[in-house]
Short mmCIF file of C-alpha atoms in Angstrom, two decimals:
data_model
loop_
_atom_site.label_atom_id
_atom_site.label_comp_id
_atom_site.label_asym_id
_atom_site.label_seq_id
_atom_site.Cartn_x
_atom_site.Cartn_y
_atom_site.Cartn_z
CA SER G 82 0.68 3.37 21.89
CA ASP G 83 0.51 6.34 24.23
CA SER G 84 1.76 8.69 21.52
CA PRO G 85 -0.82 11.39 20.71
CA LEU G 86 0.62 11.58 17.19
CA LEU G 87 0.17 7.84 16.59
CA ARG G 88 -3.37 8.00 17.99
CA GLU G 89 -4.22 10.85 15.60
CA ILE G 90 -2.68 8.95 12.67
CA ALA G 91 -4.79 5.90 13.62
CA ARG G 92 -7.97 8.01 13.93
CA LEU G 93 -7.48 9.70 10.55
CA ARG G 94 -6.49 6.41 8.92
CA GLU G 95 -9.76 4.84 10.09
CA LEU G 96 -11.89 7.79 8.92
CA THR G 97 -10.15 7.84 5.54
CA PHE G 98 -10.40 4.09 4.96
CA ARG G 99 -14.11 4.13 5.88
CA ARG G 100 -14.75 6.71 3.16
CA VAL G 101 -13.55 4.18 0.57
CA GLY G 102 -15.42 1.19 1.99
CA GLU G 103 -12.60 -0.12 4.16
CA GLY G 104 -11.70 0.44 7.81
CA THR G 105 -11.87 -1.60 10.97
CA GLY G 106 -15.16 -0.25 12.31
CA LYS G 107 -13.31 0.90 15.43
CA ARG G 108 -12.50 4.44 16.54
CA MET G 109 -8.90 4.04 15.40
CA ASP G 110 -7.14 1.87 12.82
CA THR G 111 -4.04 0.73 14.66
CA ASP G 112 -2.12 -2.50 15.06
CA VAL G 113 1.01 -3.82 16.77
CA TYR G 114 3.17 -2.87 13.78
CA ASP G 115 2.54 0.86 14.34
CA SER G 116 4.82 0.83 17.39
CA TRP G 117 7.98 -0.38 15.62
CA TYR G 118 7.44 1.13 12.17
CA ASP G 119 8.43 4.66 11.20
CA HIS G 120 5.66 7.05 10.20
CA ILE G 121 6.22 9.56 7.43
CA VAL G 122 3.79 12.36 8.24
CA LEU G 123 2.69 15.21 6.01
CA TRP G 124 1.91 18.19 8.22
CA ASP G 125 -0.27 21.12 7.17
CA ALA G 126 1.34 23.96 9.13
CA ASP G 127 -1.42 26.44 8.24
CA GLU G 128 -4.16 24.19 9.63
CA SER G 129 -1.99 22.52 12.31
CA GLU G 130 -3.12 19.07 11.25
CA ILE G 131 -2.02 15.89 9.50
CA ALA G 132 -2.56 15.97 5.73
CA GLY G 133 -1.42 12.39 5.14
CA ALA G 134 0.89 9.64 6.34
CA TYR G 135 2.74 6.54 5.25
CA ARG G 136 4.03 3.73 7.44
CA ALA G 137 7.54 2.54 6.56
CA VAL G 138 10.32 0.38 7.92
CA PRO G 139 13.75 -0.79 6.81
CA CYS G 140 13.13 -4.53 6.72
CA ALA G 141 16.60 -5.48 7.95
CA ARG G 142 15.88 -3.65 11.22
CA VAL G 143 12.73 -5.72 11.80
CA LEU G 144 14.26 -9.00 10.64
CA ASP G 145 17.22 -8.51 13.00
CA SER G 146 15.13 -7.60 16.05
CA ILE G 147 11.78 -9.41 15.67
CA GLY G 148 12.09 -11.73 12.71
CA GLN G 149 9.93 -12.10 9.62
CA LYS G 150 6.73 -12.12 11.70
CA GLY G 151 7.49 -8.47 12.54
CA LEU G 152 6.73 -7.40 8.96
CA TYR G 153 3.13 -6.44 8.25
CA THR G 154 3.35 -8.07 4.80
CA ALA G 155 4.25 -11.39 6.48
CA SER G 156 0.75 -11.34 8.00
CA LEU G 157 -0.71 -11.12 4.47
CA PHE G 158 1.66 -13.24 2.36
CA GLU G 159 3.73 -16.39 2.59
CA PHE G 160 7.25 -15.51 1.45
CA ASP G 161 9.42 -18.00 -0.42
CA GLY G 162 12.86 -18.19 1.23
CA ARG G 163 14.47 -17.07 -2.04
CA LEU G 164 12.85 -13.66 -1.52
CA LEU G 165 14.53 -13.04 1.84
CA PRO G 166 17.75 -11.43 0.45
CA THR G 167 15.59 -8.93 -1.43
CA ILE G 168 13.39 -8.24 1.59
CA GLU G 169 16.48 -7.64 3.75
CA ARG G 170 17.53 -4.84 1.38
CA GLY G 171 14.03 -3.41 1.20
CA MET G 172 11.73 -0.95 2.82
CA GLU G 173 8.14 -1.95 3.44
CA LEU G 174 5.60 0.80 2.84
CA GLY G 175 1.93 0.69 3.63
CA ARG G 176 -1.14 1.93 5.51
CA SER G 177 -0.92 5.20 3.62
CA PHE G 178 -3.76 7.66 3.68
CA VAL G 179 -4.68 11.21 2.76
CA PRO G 180 -7.68 12.51 4.74
CA PRO G 181 -10.74 13.36 2.58
CA LYS G 182 -10.23 17.09 3.26
CA TYR G 183 -6.98 16.83 1.25
CA TRP G 184 -8.23 14.69 -1.62
CA GLY G 185 -7.53 16.40 -4.93
CA SER G 186 -4.55 18.22 -3.44
CA ARG G 187 -0.89 17.35 -3.92
CA SER G 188 -0.71 15.54 -0.58
CA LEU G 189 0.22 12.17 -2.06
CA ASP G 190 2.97 13.81 -4.13
CA TYR G 191 4.34 15.50 -1.01
CA LEU G 192 4.25 12.22 0.91
CA TRP G 193 6.43 10.71 -1.81
CA TYR G 194 8.84 13.64 -1.42
CA GLY G 195 8.98 12.62 2.23
CA ILE G 196 9.66 9.02 1.29
CA GLY G 197 12.48 10.24 -0.94
CA ALA G 198 13.96 12.24 1.95
CA TRP G 199 13.62 9.22 4.24
CA LEU G 200 15.41 7.05 1.66
CA GLY G 201 18.21 9.62 1.58
CA GLN G 202 18.84 8.75 5.24
CA HIS G 203 18.82 5.01 4.44
CA PRO G 204 21.23 4.43 1.53
CA GLU G 205 21.24 0.69 2.28
CA ILE G 206 17.66 0.41 0.94
CA ARG G 207 17.48 -0.91 -2.59
CA TYR G 208 13.84 -2.06 -2.91
CA LEU G 209 10.44 -0.63 -1.99
CA PHE G 210 7.48 -2.93 -1.53
CA GLY G 211 4.21 -3.22 0.32
CA PRO G 212 0.58 -4.27 0.10
CA VAL G 213 -2.15 -2.39 -1.72
CA SER G 214 -5.85 -2.71 -0.92
CA ILE G 215 -8.46 -2.73 -3.64
CA SER G 216 -11.76 -1.58 -2.19
CA ALA G 217 -14.61 -4.07 -2.18
CA ASN G 218 -16.78 -1.06 -3.12
CA LEU G 219 -15.33 -1.20 -6.64
CA PRO G 220 -17.40 -3.23 -9.08
CA LEU G 221 -16.15 -6.81 -9.41
CA GLU G 222 -15.28 -6.25 -13.06
CA ALA G 223 -13.10 -3.26 -12.13
CA ARG G 224 -11.23 -5.36 -9.56
CA GLU G 225 -10.78 -8.10 -12.18
CA TRP G 226 -9.30 -5.61 -14.64
CA LEU G 227 -6.90 -4.18 -12.05
CA VAL G 228 -5.71 -7.60 -10.91
CA ALA G 229 -5.36 -8.84 -14.49
CA TYR G 230 -3.30 -5.80 -15.52
CA TYR G 231 -0.89 -5.85 -12.59
CA THR G 232 -0.55 -9.63 -12.62
CA ARG G 233 0.26 -9.71 -16.31
CA TYR G 234 2.69 -6.83 -16.44
CA TYR G 235 4.23 -6.84 -12.97
CA GLY G 236 3.64 -10.34 -11.61
CA HIS G 237 6.43 -12.85 -11.12
CA ALA G 238 6.06 -16.30 -12.69
CA GLU G 239 7.48 -18.01 -9.60
CA GLN G 240 5.14 -16.26 -7.14
CA LEU G 241 7.73 -15.70 -4.43
CA ALA G 242 5.03 -14.07 -2.28
CA ARG G 243 1.74 -15.95 -2.10
CA SER G 244 -1.52 -14.86 -0.55
CA PRO G 245 -3.31 -17.53 1.47
CA HIS G 246 -6.53 -15.97 0.11
CA PRO G 247 -5.79 -14.99 -3.51
CA PHE G 248 -8.22 -13.01 -5.60
CA ARG G 249 -10.03 -15.30 -8.02
CA PRO G 250 -11.01 -13.52 -11.26
CA GLY G 251 -14.18 -14.56 -13.05
CA ALA G 252 -14.29 -16.66 -16.19
CA ALA G 253 -14.13 -13.61 -18.47
CA ALA G 254 -10.91 -12.05 -17.17
CA PRO G 255 -9.67 -9.25 -19.45
CA ASP G 256 -7.13 -10.03 -22.12
CA PHE G 257 -4.68 -7.30 -23.11
CA GLY G 258 -3.49 -9.19 -26.18
CA PRO G 259 -0.04 -8.23 -27.50
CA LEU G 260 0.03 -4.82 -25.75
CA ASP G 261 2.88 -3.89 -23.45
CA ALA G 262 2.18 -2.29 -20.04
CA GLU G 263 2.35 1.28 -21.33
CA ALA G 264 0.01 0.62 -24.26
CA ALA G 265 -2.42 -1.33 -22.06
CA MET G 266 -2.72 1.39 -19.40
CA PRO G 267 -5.09 3.64 -21.43
CA LEU G 268 -7.26 0.57 -22.10
CA LEU G 269 -7.37 -0.13 -18.35
CA ARG G 270 -8.17 3.52 -17.53
CA ASP G 271 -10.95 3.67 -20.13
CA ARG G 272 -12.53 0.48 -18.80
CA LEU G 273 -12.34 1.67 -15.19
CA ASP G 274 -13.92 5.00 -16.22
CA ALA G 275 -16.72 3.14 -18.03
CA LEU G 276 -17.34 1.13 -14.86
CA GLY G 277 -17.40 4.28 -12.72
CA ALA G 278 -14.32 3.13 -10.82
CA ARG G 279 -12.12 6.17 -10.31
#
């Protein structure tokens, strides 16, 4: 895009993702979706710079104008047709970042305030969803623990969204026993801390 704001978002997104072992390797992290998605931007007025951003879109708008292929998540997952009514009432979020200068600040909290304000303008939205990256820089065991936790407590038995390249945990995937999600979270945190994955 020719938008200076979108170019700066793409530049900061790339720099931020590189710091955590991700990124495209290009000067800017941008794609075709940036042009038709909304961008929720956190602006630091004192420094006159971006302190974070989220990409968001009401899915019905994209489905009506472009079709399912216009959703970023459709490039990552195969959606079961039964999921479409939920997607139509949803907002896809993703490509969020907080530049390293603002790590440890309340930037992510403020971005979520922005998402809340955005939702206030879109009362038709009932669901929030989007992809999350787990850095390859994390130890394999840490990634296995994260995937095991979220699959067990928040996965859907019918897998209405399938990845063509699913994560394959090792033979010794963690077992949370009879614990519920809340009781298992401290166990997950302790294990991630022990693995140096924070």
